[in-house]
PDB file of C-alpha atoms and ligand atoms in Angstrom:
ATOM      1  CA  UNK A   1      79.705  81.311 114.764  1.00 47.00           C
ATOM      2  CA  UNK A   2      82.113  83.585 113.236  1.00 52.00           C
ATOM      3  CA  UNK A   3      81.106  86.570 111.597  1.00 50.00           C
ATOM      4  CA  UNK A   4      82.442  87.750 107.931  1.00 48.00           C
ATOM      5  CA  UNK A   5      84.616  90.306 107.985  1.00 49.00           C
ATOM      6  CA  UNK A   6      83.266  93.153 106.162  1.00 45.00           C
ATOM      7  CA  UNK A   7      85.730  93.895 104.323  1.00 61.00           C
ATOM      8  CA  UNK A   8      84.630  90.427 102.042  1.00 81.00           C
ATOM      9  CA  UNK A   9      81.094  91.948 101.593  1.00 91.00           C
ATOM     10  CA  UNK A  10      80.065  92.653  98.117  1.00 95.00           C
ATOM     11  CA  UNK A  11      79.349  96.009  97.554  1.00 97.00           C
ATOM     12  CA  UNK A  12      76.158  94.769  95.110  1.00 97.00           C
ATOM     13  CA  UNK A  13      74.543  94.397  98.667  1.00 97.00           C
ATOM     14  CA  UNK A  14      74.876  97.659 100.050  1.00 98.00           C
ATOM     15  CA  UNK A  15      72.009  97.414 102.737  1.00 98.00           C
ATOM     16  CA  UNK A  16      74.109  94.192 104.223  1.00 97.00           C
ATOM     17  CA  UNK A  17      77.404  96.311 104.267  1.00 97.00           C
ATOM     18  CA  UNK A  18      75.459  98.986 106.617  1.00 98.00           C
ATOM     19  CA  UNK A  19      73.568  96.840 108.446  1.00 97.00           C
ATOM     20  CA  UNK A  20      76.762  94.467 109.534  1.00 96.00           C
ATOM     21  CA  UNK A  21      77.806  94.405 112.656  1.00 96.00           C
ATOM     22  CA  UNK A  22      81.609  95.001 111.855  1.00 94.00           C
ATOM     23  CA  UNK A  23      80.181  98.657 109.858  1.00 96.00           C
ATOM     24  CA  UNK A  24      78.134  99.422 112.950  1.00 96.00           C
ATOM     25  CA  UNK A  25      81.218  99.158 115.049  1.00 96.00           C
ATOM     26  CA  UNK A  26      83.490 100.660 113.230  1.00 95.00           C
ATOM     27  CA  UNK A  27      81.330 103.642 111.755  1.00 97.00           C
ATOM     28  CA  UNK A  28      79.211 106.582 113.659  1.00 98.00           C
ATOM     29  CA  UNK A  29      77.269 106.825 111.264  1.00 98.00           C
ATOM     30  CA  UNK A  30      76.365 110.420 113.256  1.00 98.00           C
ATOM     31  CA  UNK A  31      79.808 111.582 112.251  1.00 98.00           C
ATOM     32  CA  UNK A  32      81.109 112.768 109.047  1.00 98.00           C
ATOM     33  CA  UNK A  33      82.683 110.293 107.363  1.00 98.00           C
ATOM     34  CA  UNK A  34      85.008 109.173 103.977  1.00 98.00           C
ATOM     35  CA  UNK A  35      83.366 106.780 101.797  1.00 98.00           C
ATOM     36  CA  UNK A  36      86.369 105.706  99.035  1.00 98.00           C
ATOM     37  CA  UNK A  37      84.868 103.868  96.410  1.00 98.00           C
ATOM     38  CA  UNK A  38      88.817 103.746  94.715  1.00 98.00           C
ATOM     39  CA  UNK A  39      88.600 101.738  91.496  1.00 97.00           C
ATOM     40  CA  UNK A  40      85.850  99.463  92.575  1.00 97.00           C
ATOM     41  CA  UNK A  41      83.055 100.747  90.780  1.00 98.00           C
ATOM     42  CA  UNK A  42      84.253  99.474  87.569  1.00 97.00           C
ATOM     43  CA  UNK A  43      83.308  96.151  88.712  1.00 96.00           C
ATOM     44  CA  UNK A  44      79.845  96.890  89.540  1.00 97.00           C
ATOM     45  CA  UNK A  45      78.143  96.243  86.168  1.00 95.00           C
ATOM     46  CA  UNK A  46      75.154  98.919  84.866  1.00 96.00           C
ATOM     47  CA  UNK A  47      72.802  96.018  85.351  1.00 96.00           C
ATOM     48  CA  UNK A  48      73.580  96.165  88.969  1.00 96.00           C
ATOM     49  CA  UNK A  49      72.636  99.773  88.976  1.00 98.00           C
ATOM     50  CA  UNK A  50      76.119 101.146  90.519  1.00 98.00           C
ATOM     51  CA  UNK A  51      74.062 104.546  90.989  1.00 98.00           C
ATOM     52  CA  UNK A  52      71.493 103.325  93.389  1.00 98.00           C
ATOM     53  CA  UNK A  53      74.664 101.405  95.078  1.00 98.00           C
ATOM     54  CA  UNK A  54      76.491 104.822  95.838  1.00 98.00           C
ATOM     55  CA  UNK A  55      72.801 106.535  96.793  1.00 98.00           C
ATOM     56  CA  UNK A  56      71.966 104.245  99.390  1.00 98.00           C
ATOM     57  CA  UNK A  57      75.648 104.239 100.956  1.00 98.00           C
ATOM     58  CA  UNK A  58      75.537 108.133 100.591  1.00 98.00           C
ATOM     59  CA  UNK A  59      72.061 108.192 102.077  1.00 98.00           C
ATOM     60  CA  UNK A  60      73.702 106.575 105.221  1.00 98.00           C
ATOM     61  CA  UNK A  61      76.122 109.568 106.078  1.00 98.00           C
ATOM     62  CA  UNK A  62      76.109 112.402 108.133  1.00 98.00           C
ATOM     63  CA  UNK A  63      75.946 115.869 106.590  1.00 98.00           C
ATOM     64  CA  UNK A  64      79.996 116.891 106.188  1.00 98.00           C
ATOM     65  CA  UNK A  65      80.629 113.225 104.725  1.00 98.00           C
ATOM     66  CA  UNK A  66      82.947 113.130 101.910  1.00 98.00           C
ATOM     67  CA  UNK A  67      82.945 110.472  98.995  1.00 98.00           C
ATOM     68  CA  UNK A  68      86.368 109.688  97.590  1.00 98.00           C
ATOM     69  CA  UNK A  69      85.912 108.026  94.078  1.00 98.00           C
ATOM     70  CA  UNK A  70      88.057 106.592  91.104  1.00 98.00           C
ATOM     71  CA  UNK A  71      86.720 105.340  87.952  1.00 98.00           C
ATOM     72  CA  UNK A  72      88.645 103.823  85.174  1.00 96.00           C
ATOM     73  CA  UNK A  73      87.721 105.639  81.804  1.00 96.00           C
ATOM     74  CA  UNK A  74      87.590 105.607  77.893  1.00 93.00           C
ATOM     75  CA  UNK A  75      87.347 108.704  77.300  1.00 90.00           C
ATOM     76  CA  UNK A  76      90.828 110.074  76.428  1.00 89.00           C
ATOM     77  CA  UNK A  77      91.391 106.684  74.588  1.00 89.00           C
ATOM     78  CA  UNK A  78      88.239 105.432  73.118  1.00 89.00           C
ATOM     79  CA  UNK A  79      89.457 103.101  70.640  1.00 92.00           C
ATOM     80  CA  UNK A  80      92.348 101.733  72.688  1.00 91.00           C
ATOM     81  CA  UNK A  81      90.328 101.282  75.593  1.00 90.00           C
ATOM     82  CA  UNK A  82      87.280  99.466  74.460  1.00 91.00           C
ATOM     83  CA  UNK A  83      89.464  97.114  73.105  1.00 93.00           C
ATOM     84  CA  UNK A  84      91.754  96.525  76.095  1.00 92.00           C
ATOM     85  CA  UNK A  85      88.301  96.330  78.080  1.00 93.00           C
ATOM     86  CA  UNK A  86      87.456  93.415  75.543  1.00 93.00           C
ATOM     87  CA  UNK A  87      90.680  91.386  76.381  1.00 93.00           C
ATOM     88  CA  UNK A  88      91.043  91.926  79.872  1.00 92.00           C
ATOM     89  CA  UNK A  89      87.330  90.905  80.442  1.00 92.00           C
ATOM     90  CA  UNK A  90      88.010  87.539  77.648  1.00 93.00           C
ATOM     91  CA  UNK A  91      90.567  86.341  80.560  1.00 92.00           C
ATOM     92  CA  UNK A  92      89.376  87.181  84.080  1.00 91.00           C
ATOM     93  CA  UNK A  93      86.571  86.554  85.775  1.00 90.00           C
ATOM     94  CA  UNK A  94      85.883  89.799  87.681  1.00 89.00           C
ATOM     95  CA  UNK A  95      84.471  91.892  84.736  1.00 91.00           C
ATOM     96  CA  UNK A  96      84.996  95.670  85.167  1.00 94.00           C
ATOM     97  CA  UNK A  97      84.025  98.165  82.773  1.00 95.00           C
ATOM     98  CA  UNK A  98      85.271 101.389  81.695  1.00 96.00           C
ATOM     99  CA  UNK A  99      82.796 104.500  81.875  1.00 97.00           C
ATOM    100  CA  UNK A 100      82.935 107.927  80.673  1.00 96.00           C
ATOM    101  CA  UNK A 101      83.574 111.312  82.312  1.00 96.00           C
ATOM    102  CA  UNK A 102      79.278 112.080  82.312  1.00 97.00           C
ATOM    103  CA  UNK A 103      78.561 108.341  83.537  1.00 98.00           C
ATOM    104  CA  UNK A 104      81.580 109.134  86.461  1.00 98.00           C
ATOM    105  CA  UNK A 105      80.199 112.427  87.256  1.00 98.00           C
ATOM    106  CA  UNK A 106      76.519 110.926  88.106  1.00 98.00           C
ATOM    107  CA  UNK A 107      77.763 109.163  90.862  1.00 98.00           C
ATOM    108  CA  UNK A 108      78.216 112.518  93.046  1.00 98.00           C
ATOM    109  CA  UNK A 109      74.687 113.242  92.703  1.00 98.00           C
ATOM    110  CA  UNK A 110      73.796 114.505  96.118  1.00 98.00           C
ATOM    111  CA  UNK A 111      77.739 115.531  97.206  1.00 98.00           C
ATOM    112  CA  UNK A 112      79.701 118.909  96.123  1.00 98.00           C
ATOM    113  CA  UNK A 113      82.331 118.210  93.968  1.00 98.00           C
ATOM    114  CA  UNK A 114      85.409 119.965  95.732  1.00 98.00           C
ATOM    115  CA  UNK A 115      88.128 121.674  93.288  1.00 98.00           C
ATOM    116  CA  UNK A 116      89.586 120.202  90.695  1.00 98.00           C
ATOM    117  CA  UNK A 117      86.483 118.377  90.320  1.00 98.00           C
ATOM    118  CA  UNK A 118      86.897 115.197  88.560  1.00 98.00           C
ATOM    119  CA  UNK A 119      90.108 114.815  86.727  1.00 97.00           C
ATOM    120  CA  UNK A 120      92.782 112.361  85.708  1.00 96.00           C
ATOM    121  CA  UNK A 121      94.284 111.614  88.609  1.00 95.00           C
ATOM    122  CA  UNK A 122      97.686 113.133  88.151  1.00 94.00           C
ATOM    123  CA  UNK A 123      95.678 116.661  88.299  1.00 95.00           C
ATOM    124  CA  UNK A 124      93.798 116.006  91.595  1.00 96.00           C
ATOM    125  CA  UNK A 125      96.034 118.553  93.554  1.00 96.00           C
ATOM    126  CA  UNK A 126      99.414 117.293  92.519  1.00 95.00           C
ATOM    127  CA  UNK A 127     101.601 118.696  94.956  1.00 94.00           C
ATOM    128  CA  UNK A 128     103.949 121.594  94.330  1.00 92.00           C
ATOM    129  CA  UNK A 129     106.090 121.438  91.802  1.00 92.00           C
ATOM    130  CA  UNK A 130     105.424 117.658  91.178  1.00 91.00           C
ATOM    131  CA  UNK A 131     105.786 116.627  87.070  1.00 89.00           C
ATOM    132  CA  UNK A 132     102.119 116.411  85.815  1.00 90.00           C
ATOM    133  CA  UNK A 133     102.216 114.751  82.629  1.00 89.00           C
ATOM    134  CA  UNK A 134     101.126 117.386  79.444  1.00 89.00           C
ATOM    135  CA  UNK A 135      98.838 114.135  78.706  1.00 92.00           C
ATOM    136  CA  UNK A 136      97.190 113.223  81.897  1.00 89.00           C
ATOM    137  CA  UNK A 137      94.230 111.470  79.561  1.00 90.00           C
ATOM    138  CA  UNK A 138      97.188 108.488  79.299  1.00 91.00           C
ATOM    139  CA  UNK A 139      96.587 107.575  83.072  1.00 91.00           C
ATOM    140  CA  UNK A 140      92.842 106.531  82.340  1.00 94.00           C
ATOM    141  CA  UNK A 141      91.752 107.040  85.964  1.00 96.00           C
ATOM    142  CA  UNK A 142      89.210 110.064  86.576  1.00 97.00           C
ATOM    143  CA  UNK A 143      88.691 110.987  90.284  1.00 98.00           C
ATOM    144  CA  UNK A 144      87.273 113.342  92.307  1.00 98.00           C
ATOM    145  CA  UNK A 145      85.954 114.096  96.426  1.00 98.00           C
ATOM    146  CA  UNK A 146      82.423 115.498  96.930  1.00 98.00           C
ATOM    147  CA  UNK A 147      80.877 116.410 100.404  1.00 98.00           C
ATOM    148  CA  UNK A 148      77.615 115.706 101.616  1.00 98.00           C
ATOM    149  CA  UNK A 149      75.912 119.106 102.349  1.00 98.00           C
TER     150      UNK A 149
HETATM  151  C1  SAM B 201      91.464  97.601  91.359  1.00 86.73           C
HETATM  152  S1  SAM B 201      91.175  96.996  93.007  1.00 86.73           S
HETATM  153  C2  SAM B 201      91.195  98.497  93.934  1.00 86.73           C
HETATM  154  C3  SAM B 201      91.537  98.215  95.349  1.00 86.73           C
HETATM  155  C4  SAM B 201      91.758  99.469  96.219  1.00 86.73           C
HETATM  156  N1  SAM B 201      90.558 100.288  96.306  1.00 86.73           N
HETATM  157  C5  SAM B 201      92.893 100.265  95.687  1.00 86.73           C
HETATM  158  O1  SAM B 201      92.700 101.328  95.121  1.00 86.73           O
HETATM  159  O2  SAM B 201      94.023  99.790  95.844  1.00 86.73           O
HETATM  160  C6  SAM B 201      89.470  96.570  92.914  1.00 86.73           C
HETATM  161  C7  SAM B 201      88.902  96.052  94.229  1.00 86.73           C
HETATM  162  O3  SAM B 201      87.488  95.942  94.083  1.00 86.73           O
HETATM  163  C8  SAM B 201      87.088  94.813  94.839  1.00 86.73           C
HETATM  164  N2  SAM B 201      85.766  94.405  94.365  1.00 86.73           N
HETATM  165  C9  SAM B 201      85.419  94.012  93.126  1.00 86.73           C
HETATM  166  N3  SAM B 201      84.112  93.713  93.083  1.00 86.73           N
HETATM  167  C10 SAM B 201      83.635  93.939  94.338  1.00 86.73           C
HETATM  168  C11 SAM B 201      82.351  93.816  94.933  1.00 86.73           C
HETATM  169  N4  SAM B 201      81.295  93.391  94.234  1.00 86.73           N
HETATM  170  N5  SAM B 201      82.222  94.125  96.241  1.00 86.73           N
HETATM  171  C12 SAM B 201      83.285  94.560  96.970  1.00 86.73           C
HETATM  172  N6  SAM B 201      84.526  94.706  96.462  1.00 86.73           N
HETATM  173  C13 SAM B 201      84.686  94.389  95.154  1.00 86.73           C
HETATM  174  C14 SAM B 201      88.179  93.792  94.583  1.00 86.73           C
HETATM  175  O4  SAM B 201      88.183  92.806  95.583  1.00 86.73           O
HETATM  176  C15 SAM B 201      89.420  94.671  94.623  1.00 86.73           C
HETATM  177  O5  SAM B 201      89.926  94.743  95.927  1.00 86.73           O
END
């Protein structure tokens, strides 16, 4: 029997992610390595406690480990946002939600946030001389790299 590739798992089962064989071969899990959670956590739903999902991944690395995240956010466009959340999620079935920049910021409990911190994206180290936008709220994206002391 074939197994699943992991990269169909479903991050709502964190333990079974680790535990596959494909991670196992793939990952020391002795070595420092990059966890990028890149615009996935928005469709992990607060019911499915996305916090304990990043813990128990983070819990799995190797001191020097970095976590790469992106969140979609409301919080430069409140009003907007809520309501495109409110369409998009009337007409697809993958439902993703928007959080804000405190909600974000949680899910580095237990890494260092490296400079800028978390920002819009256009401000995480644009590179020199590159146009960042005066507005950088209008990208709606917040991310940010911790390391695992
Ligand atoms: C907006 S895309 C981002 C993809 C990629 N990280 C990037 O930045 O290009 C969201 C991704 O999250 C994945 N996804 C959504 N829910 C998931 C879940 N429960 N487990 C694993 N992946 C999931 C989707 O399959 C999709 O590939």
């Amino acid at each position: 029997m074939r197994t699943p590739r992991s990269s169909t798992a479903d991050l709502n089962q964190p333990e079974e992610i680790l535990a596959h064989a494909g991670t196992r071969r793939l990952i020391d899990f002795s070595q420092p390595a990059g966890l990028l959670l890149v615009s996935v956590l928005p469709f992990i739903s607060d019911a499915a406690d996305p916090g304990r999902i990043v813990a128990t991944l983070r819990d799995a690395l190797a001191p020097g480990s970095y976590l790469v995240l992106a969140h979609a956010t409301d919080a430069s466009r409140p009003v907007v946002a809520q309501a495109a959340e409110k369409v998009y999620n009337s007409s697809v079935s993958a439902q993703a939600q928007m959080r804000s920049h405190e909600e974000i910021l949680r899910f580095f409990d237990g890494f260092e946030l490296v400079d800028p911190g978390l920002v819009y994206v256009p401000l995480w180290r644009p590179d020199p001389g590159a146009d960042v936008s005066d507005d950088p709220g209008k990208f709606w994206i917040l991310a940010g790299a911790g390391r695992k002391p």
